[in-house]
Short mmCIF file of C-alpha atoms in Angstrom, two decimals:
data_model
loop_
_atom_site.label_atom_id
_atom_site.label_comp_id
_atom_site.label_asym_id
_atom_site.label_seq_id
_atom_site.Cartn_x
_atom_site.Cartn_y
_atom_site.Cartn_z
CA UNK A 409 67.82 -137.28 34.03
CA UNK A 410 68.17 -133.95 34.77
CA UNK A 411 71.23 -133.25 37.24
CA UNK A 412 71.02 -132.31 40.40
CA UNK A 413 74.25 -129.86 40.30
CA UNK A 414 73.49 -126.39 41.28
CA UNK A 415 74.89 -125.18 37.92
CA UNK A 416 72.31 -127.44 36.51
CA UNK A 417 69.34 -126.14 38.43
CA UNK A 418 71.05 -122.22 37.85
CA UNK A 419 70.51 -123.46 34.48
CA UNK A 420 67.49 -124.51 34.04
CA UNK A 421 66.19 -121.66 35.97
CA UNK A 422 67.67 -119.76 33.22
CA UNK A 423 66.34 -121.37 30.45
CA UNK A 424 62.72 -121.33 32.06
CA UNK A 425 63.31 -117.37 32.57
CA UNK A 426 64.62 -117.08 29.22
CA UNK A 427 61.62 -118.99 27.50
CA UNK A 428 59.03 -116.41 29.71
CA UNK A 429 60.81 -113.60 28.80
CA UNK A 430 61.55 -114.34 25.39
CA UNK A 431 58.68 -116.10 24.26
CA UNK A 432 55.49 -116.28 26.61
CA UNK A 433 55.55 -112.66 27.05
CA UNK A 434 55.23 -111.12 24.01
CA UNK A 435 52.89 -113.95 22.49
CA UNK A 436 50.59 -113.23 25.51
CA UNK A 437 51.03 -109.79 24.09
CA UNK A 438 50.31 -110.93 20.87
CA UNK A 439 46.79 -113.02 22.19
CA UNK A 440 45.50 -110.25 23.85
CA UNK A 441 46.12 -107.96 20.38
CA UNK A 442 43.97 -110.87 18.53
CA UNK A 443 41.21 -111.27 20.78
CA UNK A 444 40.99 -107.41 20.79
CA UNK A 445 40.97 -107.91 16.61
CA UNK A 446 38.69 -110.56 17.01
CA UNK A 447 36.22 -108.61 19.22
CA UNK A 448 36.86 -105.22 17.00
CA UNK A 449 36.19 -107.60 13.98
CA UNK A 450 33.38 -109.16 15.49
CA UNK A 451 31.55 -105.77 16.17
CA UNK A 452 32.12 -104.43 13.20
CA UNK A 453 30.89 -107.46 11.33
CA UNK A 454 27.76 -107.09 13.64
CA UNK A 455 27.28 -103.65 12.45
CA UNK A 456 28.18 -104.51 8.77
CA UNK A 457 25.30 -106.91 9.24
CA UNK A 458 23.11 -105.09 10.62
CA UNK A 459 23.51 -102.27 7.90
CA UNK A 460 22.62 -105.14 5.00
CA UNK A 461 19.65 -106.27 7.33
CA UNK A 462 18.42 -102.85 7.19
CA UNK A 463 19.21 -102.28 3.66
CA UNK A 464 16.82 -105.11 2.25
CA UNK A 465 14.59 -104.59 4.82
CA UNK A 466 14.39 -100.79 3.06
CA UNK A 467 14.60 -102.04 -0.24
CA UNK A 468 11.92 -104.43 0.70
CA UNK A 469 9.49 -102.01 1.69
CA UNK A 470 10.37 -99.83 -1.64
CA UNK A 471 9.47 -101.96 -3.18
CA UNK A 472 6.01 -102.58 -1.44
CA UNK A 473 5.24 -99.45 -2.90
CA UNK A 474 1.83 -99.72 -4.50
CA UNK A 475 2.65 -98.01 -8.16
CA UNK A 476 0.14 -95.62 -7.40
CA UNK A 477 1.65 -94.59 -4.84
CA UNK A 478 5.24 -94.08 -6.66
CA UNK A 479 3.36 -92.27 -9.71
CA UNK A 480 1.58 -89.90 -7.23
CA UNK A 481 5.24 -89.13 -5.75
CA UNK A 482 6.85 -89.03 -8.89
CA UNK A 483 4.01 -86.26 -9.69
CA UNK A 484 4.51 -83.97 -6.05
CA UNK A 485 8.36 -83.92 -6.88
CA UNK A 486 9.51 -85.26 -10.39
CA UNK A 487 12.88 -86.25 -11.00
CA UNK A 488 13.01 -83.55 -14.29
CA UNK A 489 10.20 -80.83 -14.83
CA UNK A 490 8.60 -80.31 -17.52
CA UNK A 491 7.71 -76.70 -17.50
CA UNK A 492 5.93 -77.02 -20.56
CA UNK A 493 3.35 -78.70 -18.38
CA UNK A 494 3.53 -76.86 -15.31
CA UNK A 495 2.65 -73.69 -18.00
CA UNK A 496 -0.62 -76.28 -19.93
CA UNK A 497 -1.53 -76.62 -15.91
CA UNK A 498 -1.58 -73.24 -14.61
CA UNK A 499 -3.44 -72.07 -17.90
CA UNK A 500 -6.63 -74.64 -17.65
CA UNK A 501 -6.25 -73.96 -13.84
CA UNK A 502 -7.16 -70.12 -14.83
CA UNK A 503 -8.92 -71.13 -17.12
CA UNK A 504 -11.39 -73.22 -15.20
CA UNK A 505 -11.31 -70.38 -12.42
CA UNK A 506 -12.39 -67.74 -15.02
CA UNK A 507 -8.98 -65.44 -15.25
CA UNK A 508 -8.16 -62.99 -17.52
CA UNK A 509 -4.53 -64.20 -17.94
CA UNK A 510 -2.33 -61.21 -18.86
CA UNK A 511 0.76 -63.33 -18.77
CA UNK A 512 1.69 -66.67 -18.58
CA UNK A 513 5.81 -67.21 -18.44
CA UNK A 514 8.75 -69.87 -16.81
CA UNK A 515 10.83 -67.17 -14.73
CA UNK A 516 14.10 -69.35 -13.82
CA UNK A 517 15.50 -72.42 -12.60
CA UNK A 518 17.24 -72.58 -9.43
CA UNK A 519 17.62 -73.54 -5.76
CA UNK A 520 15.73 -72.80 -2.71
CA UNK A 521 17.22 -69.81 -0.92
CA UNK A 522 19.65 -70.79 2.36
CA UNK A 523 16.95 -69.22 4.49
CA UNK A 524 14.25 -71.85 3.16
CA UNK A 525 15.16 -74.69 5.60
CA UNK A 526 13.31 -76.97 7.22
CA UNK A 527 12.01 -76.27 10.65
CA UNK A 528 12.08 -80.81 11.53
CA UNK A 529 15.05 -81.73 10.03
CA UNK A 530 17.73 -79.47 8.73
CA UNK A 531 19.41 -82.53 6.28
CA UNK A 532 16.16 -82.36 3.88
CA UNK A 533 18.32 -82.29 0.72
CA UNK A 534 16.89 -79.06 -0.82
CA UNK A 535 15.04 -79.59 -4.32
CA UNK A 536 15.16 -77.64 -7.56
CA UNK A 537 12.77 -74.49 -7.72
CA UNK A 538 11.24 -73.90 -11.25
CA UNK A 539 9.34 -70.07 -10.62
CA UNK A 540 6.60 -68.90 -13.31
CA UNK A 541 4.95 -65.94 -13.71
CA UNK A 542 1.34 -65.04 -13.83
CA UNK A 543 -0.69 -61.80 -13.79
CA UNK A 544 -4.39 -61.46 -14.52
CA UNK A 545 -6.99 -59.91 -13.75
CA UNK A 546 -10.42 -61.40 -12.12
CA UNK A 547 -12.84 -60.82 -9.90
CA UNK A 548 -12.22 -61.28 -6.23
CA UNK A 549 -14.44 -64.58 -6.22
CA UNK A 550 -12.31 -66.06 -9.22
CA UNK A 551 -8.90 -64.97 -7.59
CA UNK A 552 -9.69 -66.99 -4.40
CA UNK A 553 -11.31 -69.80 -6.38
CA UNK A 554 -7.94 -69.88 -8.17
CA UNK A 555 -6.00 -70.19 -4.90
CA UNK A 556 -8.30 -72.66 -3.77
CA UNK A 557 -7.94 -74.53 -6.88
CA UNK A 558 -4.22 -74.33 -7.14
CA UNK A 559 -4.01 -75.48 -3.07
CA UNK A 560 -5.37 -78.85 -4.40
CA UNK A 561 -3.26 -79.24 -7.30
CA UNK A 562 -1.39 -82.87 -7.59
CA UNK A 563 1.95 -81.18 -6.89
CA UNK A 564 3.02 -78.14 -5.03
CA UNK A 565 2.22 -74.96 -6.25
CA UNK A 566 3.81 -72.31 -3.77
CA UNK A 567 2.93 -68.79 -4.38
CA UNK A 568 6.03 -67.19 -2.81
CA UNK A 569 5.21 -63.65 -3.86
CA UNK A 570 1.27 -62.13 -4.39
CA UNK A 571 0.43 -58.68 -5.66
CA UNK A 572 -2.95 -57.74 -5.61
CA UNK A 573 -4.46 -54.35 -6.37
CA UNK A 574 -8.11 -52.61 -7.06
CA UNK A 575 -9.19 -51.48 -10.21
CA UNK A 576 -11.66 -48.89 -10.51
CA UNK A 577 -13.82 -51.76 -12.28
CA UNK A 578 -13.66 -53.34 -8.89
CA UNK A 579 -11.87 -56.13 -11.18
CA UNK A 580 -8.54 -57.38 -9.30
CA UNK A 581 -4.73 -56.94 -11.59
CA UNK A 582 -3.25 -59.78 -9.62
CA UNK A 583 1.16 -60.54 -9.94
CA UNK A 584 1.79 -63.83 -8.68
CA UNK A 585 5.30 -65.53 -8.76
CA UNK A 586 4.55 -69.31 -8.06
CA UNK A 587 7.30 -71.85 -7.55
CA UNK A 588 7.40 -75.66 -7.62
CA UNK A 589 9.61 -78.36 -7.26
CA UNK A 590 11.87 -81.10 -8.81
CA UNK A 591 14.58 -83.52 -7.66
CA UNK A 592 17.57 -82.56 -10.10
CA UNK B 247 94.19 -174.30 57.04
CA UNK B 248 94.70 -172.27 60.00
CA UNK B 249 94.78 -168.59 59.70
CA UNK B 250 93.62 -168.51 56.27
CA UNK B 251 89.64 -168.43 57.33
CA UNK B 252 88.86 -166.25 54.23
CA UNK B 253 90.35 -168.84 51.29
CA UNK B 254 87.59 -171.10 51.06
CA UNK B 255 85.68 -171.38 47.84
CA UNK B 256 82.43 -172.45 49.52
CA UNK B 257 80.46 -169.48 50.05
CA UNK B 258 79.98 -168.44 53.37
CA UNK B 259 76.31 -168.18 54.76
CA UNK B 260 75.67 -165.14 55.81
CA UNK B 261 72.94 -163.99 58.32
CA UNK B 262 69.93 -162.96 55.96
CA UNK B 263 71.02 -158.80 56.08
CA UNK B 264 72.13 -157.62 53.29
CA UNK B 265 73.91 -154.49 53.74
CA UNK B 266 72.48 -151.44 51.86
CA UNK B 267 74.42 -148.88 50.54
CA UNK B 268 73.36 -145.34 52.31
CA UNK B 269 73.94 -142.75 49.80
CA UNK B 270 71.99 -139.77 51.10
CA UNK B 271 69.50 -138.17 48.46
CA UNK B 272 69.64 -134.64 48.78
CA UNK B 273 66.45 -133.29 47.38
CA UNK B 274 66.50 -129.69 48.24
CA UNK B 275 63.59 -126.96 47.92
CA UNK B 276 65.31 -125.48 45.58
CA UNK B 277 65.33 -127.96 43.39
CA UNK B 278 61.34 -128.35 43.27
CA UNK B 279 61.24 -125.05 42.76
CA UNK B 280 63.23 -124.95 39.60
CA UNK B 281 61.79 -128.35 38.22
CA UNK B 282 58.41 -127.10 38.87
CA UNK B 283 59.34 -124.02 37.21
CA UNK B 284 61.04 -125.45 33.97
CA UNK B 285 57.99 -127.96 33.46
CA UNK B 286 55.33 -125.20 34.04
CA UNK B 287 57.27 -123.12 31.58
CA UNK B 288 57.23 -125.91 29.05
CA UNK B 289 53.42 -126.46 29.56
CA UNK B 290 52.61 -122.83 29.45
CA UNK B 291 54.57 -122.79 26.33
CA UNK B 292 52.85 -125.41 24.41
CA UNK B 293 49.43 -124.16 25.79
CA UNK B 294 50.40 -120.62 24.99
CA UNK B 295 51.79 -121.51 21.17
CA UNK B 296 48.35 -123.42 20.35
CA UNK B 297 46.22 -121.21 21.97
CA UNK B 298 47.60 -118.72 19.86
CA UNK B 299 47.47 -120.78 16.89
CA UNK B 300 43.18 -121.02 17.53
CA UNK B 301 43.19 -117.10 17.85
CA UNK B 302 44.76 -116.89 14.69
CA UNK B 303 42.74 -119.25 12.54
CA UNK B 304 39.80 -117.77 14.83
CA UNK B 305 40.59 -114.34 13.43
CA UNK B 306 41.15 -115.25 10.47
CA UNK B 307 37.55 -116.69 9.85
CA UNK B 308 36.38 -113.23 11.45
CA UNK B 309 38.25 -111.50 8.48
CA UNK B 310 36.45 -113.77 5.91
CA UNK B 311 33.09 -113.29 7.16
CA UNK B 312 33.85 -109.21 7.28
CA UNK B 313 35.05 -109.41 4.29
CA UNK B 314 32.31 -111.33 2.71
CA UNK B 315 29.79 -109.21 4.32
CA UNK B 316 30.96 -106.20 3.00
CA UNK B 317 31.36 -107.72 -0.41
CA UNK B 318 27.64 -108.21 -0.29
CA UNK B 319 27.31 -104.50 1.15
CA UNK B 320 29.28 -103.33 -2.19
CA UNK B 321 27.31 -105.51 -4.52
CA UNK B 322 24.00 -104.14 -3.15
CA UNK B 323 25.31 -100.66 -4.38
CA UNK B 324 22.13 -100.77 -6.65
CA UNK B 325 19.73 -101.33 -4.13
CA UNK B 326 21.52 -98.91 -1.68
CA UNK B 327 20.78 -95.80 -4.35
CA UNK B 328 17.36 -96.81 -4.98
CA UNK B 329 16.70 -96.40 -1.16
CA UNK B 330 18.56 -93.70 -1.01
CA UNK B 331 16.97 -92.09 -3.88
CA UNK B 332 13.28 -92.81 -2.71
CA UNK B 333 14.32 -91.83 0.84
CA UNK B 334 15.81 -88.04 -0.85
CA UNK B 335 12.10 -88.17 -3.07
CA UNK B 336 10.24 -88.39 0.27
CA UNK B 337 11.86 -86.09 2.67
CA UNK B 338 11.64 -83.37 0.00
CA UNK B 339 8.06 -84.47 -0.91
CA UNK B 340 7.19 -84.02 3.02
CA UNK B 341 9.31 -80.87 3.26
CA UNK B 342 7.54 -78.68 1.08
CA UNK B 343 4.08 -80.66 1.94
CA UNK B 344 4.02 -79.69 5.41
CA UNK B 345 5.80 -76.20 4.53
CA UNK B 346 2.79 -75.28 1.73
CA UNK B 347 0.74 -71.83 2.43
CA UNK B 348 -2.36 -71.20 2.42
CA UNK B 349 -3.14 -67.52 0.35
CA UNK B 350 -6.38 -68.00 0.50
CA UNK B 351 -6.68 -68.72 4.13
CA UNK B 352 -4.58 -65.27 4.14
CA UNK B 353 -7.24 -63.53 2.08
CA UNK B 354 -10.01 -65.13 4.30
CA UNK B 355 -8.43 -63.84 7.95
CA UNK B 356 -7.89 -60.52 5.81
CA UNK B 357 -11.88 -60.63 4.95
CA UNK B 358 -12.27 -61.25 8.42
CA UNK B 359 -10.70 -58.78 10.19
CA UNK B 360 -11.41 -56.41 8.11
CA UNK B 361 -14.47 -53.91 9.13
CA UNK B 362 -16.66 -51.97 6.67
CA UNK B 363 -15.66 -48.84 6.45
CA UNK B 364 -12.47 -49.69 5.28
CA UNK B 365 -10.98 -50.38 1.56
CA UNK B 366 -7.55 -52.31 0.68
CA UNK B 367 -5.92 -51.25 -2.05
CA UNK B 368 -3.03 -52.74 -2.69
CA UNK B 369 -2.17 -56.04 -1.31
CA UNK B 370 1.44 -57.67 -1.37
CA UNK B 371 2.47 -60.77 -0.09
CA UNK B 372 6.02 -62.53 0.05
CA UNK B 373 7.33 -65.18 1.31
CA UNK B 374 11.19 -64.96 1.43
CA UNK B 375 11.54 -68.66 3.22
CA UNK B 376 9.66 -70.79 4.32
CA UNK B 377 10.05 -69.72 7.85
CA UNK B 378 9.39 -65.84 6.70
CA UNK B 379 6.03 -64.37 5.12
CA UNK B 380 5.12 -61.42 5.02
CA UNK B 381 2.42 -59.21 4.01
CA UNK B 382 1.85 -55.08 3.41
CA UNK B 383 -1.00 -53.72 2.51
CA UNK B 384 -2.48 -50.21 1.60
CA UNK B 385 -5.95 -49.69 3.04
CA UNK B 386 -8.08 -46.47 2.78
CA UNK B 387 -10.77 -45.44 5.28
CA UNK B 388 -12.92 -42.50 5.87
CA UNK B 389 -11.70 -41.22 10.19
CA UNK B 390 -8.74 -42.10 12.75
CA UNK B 391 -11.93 -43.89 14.50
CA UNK B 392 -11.77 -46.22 11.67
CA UNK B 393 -8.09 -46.77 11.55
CA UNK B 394 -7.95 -47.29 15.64
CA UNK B 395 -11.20 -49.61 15.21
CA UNK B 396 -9.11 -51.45 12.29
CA UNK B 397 -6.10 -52.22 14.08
CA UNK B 398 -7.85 -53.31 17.66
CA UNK B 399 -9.73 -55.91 15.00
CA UNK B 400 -6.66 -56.92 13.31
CA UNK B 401 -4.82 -57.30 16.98
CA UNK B 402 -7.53 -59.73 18.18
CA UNK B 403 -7.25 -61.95 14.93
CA UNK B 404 -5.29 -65.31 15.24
CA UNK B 405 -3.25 -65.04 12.02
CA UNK B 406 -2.78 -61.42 11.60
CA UNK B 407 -2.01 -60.03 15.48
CA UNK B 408 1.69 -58.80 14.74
CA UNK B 409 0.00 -56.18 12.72
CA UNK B 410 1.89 -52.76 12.49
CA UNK B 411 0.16 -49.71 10.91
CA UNK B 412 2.17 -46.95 9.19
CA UNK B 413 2.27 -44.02 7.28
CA UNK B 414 -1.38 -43.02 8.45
CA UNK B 415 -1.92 -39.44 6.35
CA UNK B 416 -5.41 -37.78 5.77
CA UNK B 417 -6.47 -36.57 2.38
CA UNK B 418 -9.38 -35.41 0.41
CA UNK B 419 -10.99 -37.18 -1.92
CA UNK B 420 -11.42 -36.54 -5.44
CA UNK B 421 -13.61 -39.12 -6.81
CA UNK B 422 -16.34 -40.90 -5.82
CA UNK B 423 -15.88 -44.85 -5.23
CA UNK B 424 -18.15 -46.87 -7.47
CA UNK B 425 -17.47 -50.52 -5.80
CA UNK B 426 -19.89 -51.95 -4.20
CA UNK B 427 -19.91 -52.10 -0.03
CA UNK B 428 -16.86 -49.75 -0.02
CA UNK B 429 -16.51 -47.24 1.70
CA UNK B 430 -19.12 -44.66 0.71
CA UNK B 431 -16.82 -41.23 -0.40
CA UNK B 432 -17.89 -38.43 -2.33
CA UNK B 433 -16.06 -35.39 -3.84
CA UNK B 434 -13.91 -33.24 -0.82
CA UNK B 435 -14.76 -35.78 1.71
CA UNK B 436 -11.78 -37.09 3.66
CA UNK B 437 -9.84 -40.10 3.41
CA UNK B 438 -7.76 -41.64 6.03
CA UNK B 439 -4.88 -43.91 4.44
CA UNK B 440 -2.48 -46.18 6.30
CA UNK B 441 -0.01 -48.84 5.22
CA UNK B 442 -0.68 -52.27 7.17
CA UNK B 443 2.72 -54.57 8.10
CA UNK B 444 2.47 -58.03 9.26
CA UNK B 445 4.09 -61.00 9.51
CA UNK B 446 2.82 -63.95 9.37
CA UNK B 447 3.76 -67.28 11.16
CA UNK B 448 3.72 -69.31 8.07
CA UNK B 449 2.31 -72.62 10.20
CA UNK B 450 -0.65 -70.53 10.77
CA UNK B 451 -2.12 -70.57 7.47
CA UNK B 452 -0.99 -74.03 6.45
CA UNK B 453 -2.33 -75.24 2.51
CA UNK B 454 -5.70 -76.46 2.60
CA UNK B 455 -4.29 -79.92 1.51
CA UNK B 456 -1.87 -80.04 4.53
CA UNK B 457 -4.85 -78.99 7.23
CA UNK B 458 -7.10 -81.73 5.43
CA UNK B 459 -4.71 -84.22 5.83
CA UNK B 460 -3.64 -83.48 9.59
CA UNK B 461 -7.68 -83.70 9.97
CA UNK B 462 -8.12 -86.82 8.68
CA UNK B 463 -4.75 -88.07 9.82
CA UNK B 464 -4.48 -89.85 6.15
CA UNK B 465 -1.14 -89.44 3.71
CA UNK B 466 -1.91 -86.78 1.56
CA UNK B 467 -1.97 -89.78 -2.04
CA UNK B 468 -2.48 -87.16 -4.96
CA UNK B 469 -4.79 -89.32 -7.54
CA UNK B 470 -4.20 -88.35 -10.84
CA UNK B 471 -1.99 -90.13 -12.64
CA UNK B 472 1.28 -88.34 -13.73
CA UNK B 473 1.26 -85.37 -16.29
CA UNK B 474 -2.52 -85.48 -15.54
CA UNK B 475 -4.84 -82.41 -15.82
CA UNK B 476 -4.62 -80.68 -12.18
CA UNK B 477 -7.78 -81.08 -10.22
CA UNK B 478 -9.86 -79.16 -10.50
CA UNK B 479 -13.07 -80.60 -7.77
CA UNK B 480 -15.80 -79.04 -7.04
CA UNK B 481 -15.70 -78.99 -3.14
CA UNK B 482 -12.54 -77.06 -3.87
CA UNK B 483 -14.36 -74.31 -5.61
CA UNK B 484 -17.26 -74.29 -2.53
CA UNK B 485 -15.01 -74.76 0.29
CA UNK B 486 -13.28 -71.35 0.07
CA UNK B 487 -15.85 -69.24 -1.77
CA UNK B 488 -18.22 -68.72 0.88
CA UNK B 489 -19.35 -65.37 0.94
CA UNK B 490 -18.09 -62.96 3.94
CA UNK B 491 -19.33 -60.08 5.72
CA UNK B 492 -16.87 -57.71 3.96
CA UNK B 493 -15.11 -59.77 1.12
CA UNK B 494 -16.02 -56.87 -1.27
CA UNK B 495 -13.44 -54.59 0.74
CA UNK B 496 -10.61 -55.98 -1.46
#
């Protein structure tokens, strides 16, 4: 048994001190830095789970996507364009409006201007702008048929710059620079 | 024997009392004190050492499961770039929807506000942004009645009321005009020519496909296939060819 001796009880005093100081200190130390890593952990787990909930709950509803649906996108803004067929469109577009095409050409490849930005949402990644040329001439009727006509197209065809003039036929010489769109 | 009382071997009797030994225990406060101490030390120790040993294994299963979740996070890699992908397809696909311009609607509020005694003659449009369109034209007309007339008209019009004139000059005529419902001019008569500025809020004249659709609150689902021939409807061709009061002007 332990001794009753004041040296003894100095003693043991010591030791108890000793053991706080030297080892139930810093381990309480230590739990509180693992239940703060265990809550950190936790959270982040929540929100790592939450991001794959939401992923497959995305990837889910892409692929609801009725394949109509995905063909008439892929048509508004294709991945690649094919100005081939943006040139075969705007030519049986005139054509069916009754133009006189003059000229027919792919200006140039490139991106949308800084000023072009959204007015909703300012991340919109900005798309690829593929400009053609096309004069003719036409009467007035046929010019705004052609508008109308090119308004209603399956994919966007923006005429960003319009020159129209009065020929003493009364026939108009219409400039138009028309732009559309592709992903890359 | 006398005097020796004490030198029997027959134990005495004694009177029942046995006489106990009085050592005093001294049990101070102190003591309790420091025994309490040293035991709850020892306790706290061995609860403090397993709990710790319970966070540890408990943090370590938190580390497995974050580490398995975000293994399943990188292996979904595909599926995170096809969302991604379909989402970038979209928000440019609405960005340039809801951006489109109408020119015809331009030309019809130009028909519009135009009154009959006056002529464009050139007509230039240009949209530098989406956010910026603008549009100069040259008209001719025969007085400064007609130009005054002409820009109170275009100042009541919806889509054309930031209207500027400039460079109004008077000249004479040379030749007659031979278009139909223009302005009726012969040889020396004058002609009043101005240069009209204006520019346009672009939402104002949104594409025809863009007003349809916020009409019929319906997602605007293009129906030919892809590569198709454009459409080419008939409605389209009626809708915007309606004859107007002064669509000859142009």
């Amino acid at each position: 048994m332990i001794g009753n001796s004041l040296l003894t009880q100095v003693g043991i005093a010591g030791l108890a001190i000793g053991i706080i100081v030297t080892y139930i200190q810093p381990t309480f130390t230590e739990i509180k830095n693992r239940q703060d890593e265990i809550t950190q952990t936790k959270e982040e787990l929540a929100k790592v789970n939450a991001v794959n909930q939401r992923l497959n709950l995305l990837y889910s509803s892409v692929n609801e996507i009725p394949q109509t649906d995905r063909l008439a996108l892929a048509t508004y803004i294709p991945d690649e364009l094919d100005e081939v067929k943006v040139l075969r469109d705007l030519s049986i577009i005139s054509g069916q409006a009754r133009l006189l095409v003059t000229n027919l050409k792919y200006s140039k490849t490139g991106s949308r201007s800084s000023g072009q930005t959204d007015t909703t949402n300012a991340t919109v990644p900005l798309p690829k702008v593929h400009s053609f040329d096309l004069s003719f001439t036409s009467p007035y009727e046929s010019l705004k048929e052609f508008l109308s006509l090119l308004e209603k197209n399956n994919y966007p065809l923006d005429i960003t710059e319009a020159s129209i003039a009065q020929e003493d036929s009364g026939q108009m010489d219409v400039v138009l620079k028309i732009n559309t769109y592709s992903v890359k | 024997m006398p005097g020796s009382r004490d030198t029997s071997f027959i134990p005495k009797h004694t009177t029942g009392k046995t006489e106990k030994s009085k050592i005093p225990r001294q049990l101070f406060l102190g003591t309790i004190l420091v025994r309490v101490l040293f035991f709850s030390v020892m306790i706290a120790t061995a609860g403090v050492f397993f709990y710790e040993r319970k966070l540890s294994q408990e943090l370590a299963v938190e580390i497995g499961s974050f580490r398995d979740a975000t293994k399943s996070f990188e292996a979904d890699e595909e599926k995170l770039q096809t969302v991604l992908a379909m989402d970038k397809k979209l928000a440019q696909a609405s960005d340039r929807f809801y951006n489109g311009i109408s020119v015809a609607s331009i030309l019809k509020a130009i028909e519009v506000s135009t009154i009959a005694t006056t002529r464009i003659e050139n007509l230039d449009i240009s949209r530098e942004s989406d956010l910026e369109l603008a549009l100069e034209a040259k008209i001719l007309t025969d007085s400064f009645d007609s130009v005054l007339f002409q820009r109170s008209i275009l100042e009541q019009s919806e889509t054309l009321k930031s209207v500027e004139l400039e460079d109004v000059s008077i000249s004479i005529a040379s030749q007659p005009s031979g278009t139909p419902g223009a302005i009726v001019r012969s040889s020396g008569s004058k002609e009043v020519s101005f240069s009209m500025l204006v520019d346009l809020d672009p939402t104002s004249v949104p594409a025809l496909t863009t007003a349809q659709s916020d009409e019929s609150d319906e997602i605007l689902i293009p129906v030919a296939p892809v590569n198709s021939e454009p459409v080419a409807s008939e409605e389209a061709s009626t809708e915007v060819t309606e004859p107007e009061a002064n669509q000859n002007n142009i």
